[in-house]
Amino acid sequence: MLIDWKRIGKRIDPSDFFKEKKKIAVEIGFGKGDFLLNYSKIFDDNLIGIEISEYSVNNFIKKYKFIENIRIIHSEAFFALGHIFKENTVDKIFIIFPDPWPKKRQEKKRFLKKEFFDRCSFVLKNDGEIFIITDEKLLSEYIEENVTPNFLKKEVPKIYLELSKNTKYGKKWSNLKKDF
C-alpha cells in the first residue's frame, strides 16, 4: 500500500502501482483518510493519498492495507508533485479542508500558491481537474484572486461535498453550520 518512492529513485507513473489501469485521483493531506476511504467505496478510480504526517500514514495503512485501489505516499505535497510523479499521470487532485493560514502574516505559510498549482499542472493530464473544499472564505477568495488555474473547478460536484462532510473537519464544520 505504501509507495516507497525513495527506493525507486526516479519519477513514477502512479498507475504502475495498481493491478487495473483506471483513472488516478490524488488526495493531498488525507489526515485520517476518511475522504479517501469513502471515495474508494463509490468511485472506481485508483487513489493515491499524500500525507506528511507519519502518524496518519501508519494509522491508515494499519487499518486499510487490504484495499486494492488505494496507495499512500509519505511526503510533503509540494515535493511529491514536483519530484515524485511523472508528467501528465493524474486525472484528479482533491484538497479537502486545507489549513487556511487566515491571518495576513501567515500568508507565506499557505501552500496553495502559484508554484503549487504549477506543480499540479505538471502532473495533471490535459483534462485533469483540481477540487478544493474549504470552509474558509478568505482562503477561497485568495485562491480566486491570486492563483486560479484553468483546471481548478469552482463548482465542486455535490457527491464530493457529501463525501467531505464525513471527514473530521467536515463533521466539525457541519455541526457549526458553516458553509463549504
mmCIF file of C-alpha atoms in Angstrom, residues 17-162:
data_model
loop_
_atom_site.group_PDB
_atom_site.id
_atom_site.type_symbol
_atom_site.label_atom_id
_atom_site.label_comp_id
_atom_site.label_asym_id
_atom_site.label_seq_id
_atom_site.Cartn_x
_atom_site.Cartn_y
_atom_site.Cartn_z
ATOM 1 C CA PHE A 17 1.204 0.561 -8.659
ATOM 2 C CA PHE A 18 -2.262 -0.820 -9.377
ATOM 3 C CA LYS A 19 -3.402 -4.082 -10.956
ATOM 4 C CA GLU A 20 -6.021 -2.386 -13.124
ATOM 5 C CA LYS A 21 -5.478 0.729 -15.235
ATOM 6 C CA LYS A 22 -8.099 3.268 -14.162
ATOM 7 C CA LYS A 23 -8.285 6.999 -13.577
ATOM 8 C CA ILE A 24 -5.866 8.252 -10.928
ATOM 9 C CA ALA A 25 -7.231 10.510 -8.180
ATOM 10 C CA VAL A 26 -4.886 12.050 -5.591
ATOM 11 C CA GLU A 27 -5.855 13.437 -2.204
ATOM 12 C CA ILE A 28 -3.355 15.816 -0.681
ATOM 13 C CA GLY A 29 -3.193 15.798 3.110
ATOM 14 C CA PHE A 30 -5.556 12.901 3.761
ATOM 15 C CA GLY A 31 -5.319 13.023 7.586
ATOM 16 C CA LYS A 32 -7.383 10.113 8.917
ATOM 17 C CA GLY A 33 -8.219 9.054 5.353
ATOM 18 C CA ASP A 34 -11.991 9.441 5.617
ATOM 19 C CA PHE A 35 -12.390 11.070 2.199
ATOM 20 C CA LEU A 36 -10.071 8.531 0.517
ATOM 21 C CA LEU A 37 -11.908 5.625 2.064
ATOM 22 C CA ASN A 38 -15.406 6.914 1.259
ATOM 23 C CA TYR A 39 -14.389 7.890 -2.280
ATOM 24 C CA SER A 40 -12.999 4.391 -2.875
ATOM 25 C CA LYS A 41 -16.381 2.869 -1.971
ATOM 26 C CA ILE A 42 -18.264 4.938 -4.557
ATOM 27 C CA PHE A 43 -15.881 5.558 -7.443
ATOM 28 C CA ASP A 44 -13.879 3.076 -9.458
ATOM 29 C CA ASP A 45 -10.727 5.236 -9.634
ATOM 30 C CA ASN A 46 -7.319 4.270 -8.308
ATOM 31 C CA LEU A 47 -6.408 6.542 -5.413
ATOM 32 C CA ILE A 48 -3.165 7.965 -4.077
ATOM 33 C CA GLY A 49 -3.107 9.673 -0.703
ATOM 34 C CA ILE A 50 -0.236 12.062 0.017
ATOM 35 C CA GLU A 51 0.363 12.832 3.671
ATOM 36 C CA ILE A 52 3.255 14.418 5.538
ATOM 37 C CA SER A 53 2.264 13.029 8.949
ATOM 38 C CA GLU A 54 3.939 9.689 9.605
ATOM 39 C CA TYR A 55 1.363 9.014 12.319
ATOM 40 C CA SER A 56 -1.534 9.443 9.843
ATOM 41 C CA VAL A 57 0.211 7.320 7.205
ATOM 42 C CA ASN A 58 0.912 4.470 9.629
ATOM 43 C CA ASN A 59 -2.610 4.508 11.084
ATOM 44 C CA PHE A 60 -4.244 4.444 7.672
ATOM 45 C CA ILE A 61 -2.049 1.602 6.432
ATOM 46 C CA LYS A 62 -2.631 -0.403 9.598
ATOM 47 C CA LYS A 63 -6.422 -0.123 9.244
ATOM 48 C CA TYR A 64 -6.882 -0.339 5.486
ATOM 49 C CA LYS A 65 -3.891 -2.157 3.985
ATOM 50 C CA PHE A 66 -6.104 -4.615 2.101
ATOM 51 C CA ILE A 67 -7.939 -2.036 -0.016
ATOM 52 C CA GLU A 68 -6.868 -2.704 -3.595
ATOM 53 C CA ASN A 69 -7.410 0.713 -5.137
ATOM 54 C CA ILE A 70 -5.600 2.935 -2.597
ATOM 55 C CA ARG A 71 -1.864 3.632 -2.339
ATOM 56 C CA ILE A 72 -0.104 6.007 0.044
ATOM 57 C CA ILE A 73 2.869 8.339 -0.358
ATOM 58 C CA HIS A 74 4.516 9.669 2.781
ATOM 59 C CA SER A 75 5.770 13.058 1.659
ATOM 60 C CA GLU A 76 5.203 16.768 1.716
ATOM 61 C CA ALA A 77 2.768 17.559 -1.129
ATOM 62 C CA PHE A 78 4.793 20.303 -2.815
ATOM 63 C CA PHE A 79 7.761 17.927 -3.040
ATOM 64 C CA ALA A 80 5.653 14.976 -4.204
ATOM 65 C CA LEU A 81 4.082 16.912 -7.057
ATOM 66 C CA GLY A 82 7.408 18.358 -8.148
ATOM 67 C CA HIS A 83 9.684 15.331 -7.787
ATOM 68 C CA ILE A 84 7.810 12.041 -7.390
ATOM 69 C CA PHE A 85 5.165 11.916 -10.132
ATOM 70 C CA LYS A 86 5.791 11.796 -13.869
ATOM 71 C CA GLU A 87 4.226 14.429 -16.073
ATOM 72 C CA ASN A 88 0.568 14.015 -17.153
ATOM 73 C CA THR A 89 -0.215 10.989 -14.960
ATOM 74 C CA VAL A 90 -3.006 12.235 -12.657
ATOM 75 C CA ASP A 91 -6.691 12.777 -13.504
ATOM 76 C CA LYS A 92 -7.972 14.493 -10.335
ATOM 77 C CA ILE A 93 -6.494 16.173 -7.290
ATOM 78 C CA PHE A 94 -8.526 16.692 -4.122
ATOM 79 C CA ILE A 95 -7.602 19.073 -1.347
ATOM 80 C CA ILE A 96 -10.125 18.779 1.465
ATOM 81 C CA PHE A 97 -10.142 21.430 4.205
ATOM 82 C CA PRO A 98 -6.536 22.633 3.849
ATOM 83 C CA ASP A 99 -5.100 24.713 6.665
ATOM 84 C CA PRO A 100 -6.119 28.221 5.552
ATOM 85 C CA TRP A 101 -3.493 30.207 7.473
ATOM 86 C CA PRO A 102 -6.060 33.019 7.567
ATOM 87 C CA LYS A 103 -4.019 35.849 9.042
ATOM 88 C CA LYS A 104 -2.144 38.204 6.721
ATOM 89 C CA ARG A 105 1.164 37.429 8.485
ATOM 90 C CA GLN A 106 0.566 33.690 7.901
ATOM 91 C CA GLU A 107 0.005 34.065 4.151
ATOM 92 C CA LYS A 108 3.541 32.859 3.379
ATOM 93 C CA LYS A 109 2.709 29.515 5.051
ATOM 94 C CA ARG A 110 -0.119 28.762 2.621
ATOM 95 C CA PHE A 111 0.832 26.041 0.186
ATOM 96 C CA LEU A 112 -1.946 26.892 -2.278
ATOM 97 C CA LYS A 113 0.147 29.359 -4.243
ATOM 98 C CA LYS A 114 1.050 29.751 -7.901
ATOM 99 C CA GLU A 115 4.116 27.487 -7.536
ATOM 100 C CA PHE A 116 1.971 24.727 -6.053
ATOM 101 C CA PHE A 117 -0.552 24.963 -8.893
ATOM 102 C CA ASP A 118 2.311 24.932 -11.408
ATOM 103 C CA ARG A 119 3.329 21.567 -9.977
ATOM 104 C CA CYS A 120 -0.274 20.362 -10.137
ATOM 105 C CA SER A 121 -0.341 21.390 -13.786
ATOM 106 C CA PHE A 122 2.779 19.288 -14.419
ATOM 107 C CA VAL A 123 1.255 16.060 -13.054
ATOM 108 C CA LEU A 124 -2.310 16.540 -14.266
ATOM 109 C CA LYS A 125 -3.423 15.134 -17.596
ATOM 110 C CA ASN A 126 -4.685 17.650 -20.156
ATOM 111 C CA ASP A 127 -8.277 17.207 -18.981
ATOM 112 C CA GLY A 128 -7.262 16.930 -15.306
ATOM 113 C CA GLU A 129 -9.102 18.701 -12.514
ATOM 114 C CA ILE A 130 -8.451 20.034 -9.016
ATOM 115 C CA PHE A 131 -11.168 20.181 -6.389
ATOM 116 C CA ILE A 132 -10.615 22.230 -3.243
ATOM 117 C CA ILE A 133 -13.181 22.106 -0.471
ATOM 118 C CA THR A 134 -12.772 24.718 2.235
ATOM 119 C CA ASP A 135 -14.926 26.358 4.860
ATOM 120 C CA GLU A 136 -12.645 29.401 4.872
ATOM 121 C CA LYS A 137 -13.969 32.230 2.701
ATOM 122 C CA LEU A 138 -10.677 34.157 2.892
ATOM 123 C CA LEU A 139 -8.742 31.188 1.512
ATOM 124 C CA SER A 140 -11.252 30.703 -1.272
ATOM 125 C CA GLU A 141 -11.019 34.391 -2.211
ATOM 126 C CA TYR A 142 -7.216 34.318 -2.020
ATOM 127 C CA ILE A 143 -7.073 31.386 -4.448
ATOM 128 C CA GLU A 144 -9.511 33.017 -6.873
ATOM 129 C CA GLU A 145 -7.705 36.368 -6.803
ATOM 130 C CA ASN A 146 -4.136 35.106 -6.947
ATOM 131 C CA VAL A 147 -3.738 31.672 -8.426
ATOM 132 C CA THR A 148 -6.836 30.344 -10.131
ATOM 133 C CA PRO A 149 -5.589 27.960 -12.823
ATOM 134 C CA ASN A 150 -7.944 26.790 -15.569
ATOM 135 C CA PHE A 151 -8.108 23.242 -14.176
ATOM 136 C CA LEU A 152 -9.400 24.346 -10.753
ATOM 137 C CA LYS A 153 -13.094 23.584 -10.584
ATOM 138 C CA LYS A 154 -15.087 26.378 -8.945
ATOM 139 C CA GLU A 155 -18.201 24.240 -8.736
ATOM 140 C CA VAL A 156 -17.489 21.099 -6.747
ATOM 141 C CA PRO A 157 -19.870 18.219 -7.580
ATOM 142 C CA LYS A 158 -22.371 17.564 -4.807
ATOM 143 C CA ILE A 159 -21.135 13.998 -4.262
ATOM 144 C CA TYR A 160 -17.652 15.275 -3.369
ATOM 145 C CA LEU A 161 -19.151 17.769 -0.918
ATOM 146 C CA GLU A 162 -21.160 14.952 0.661
#
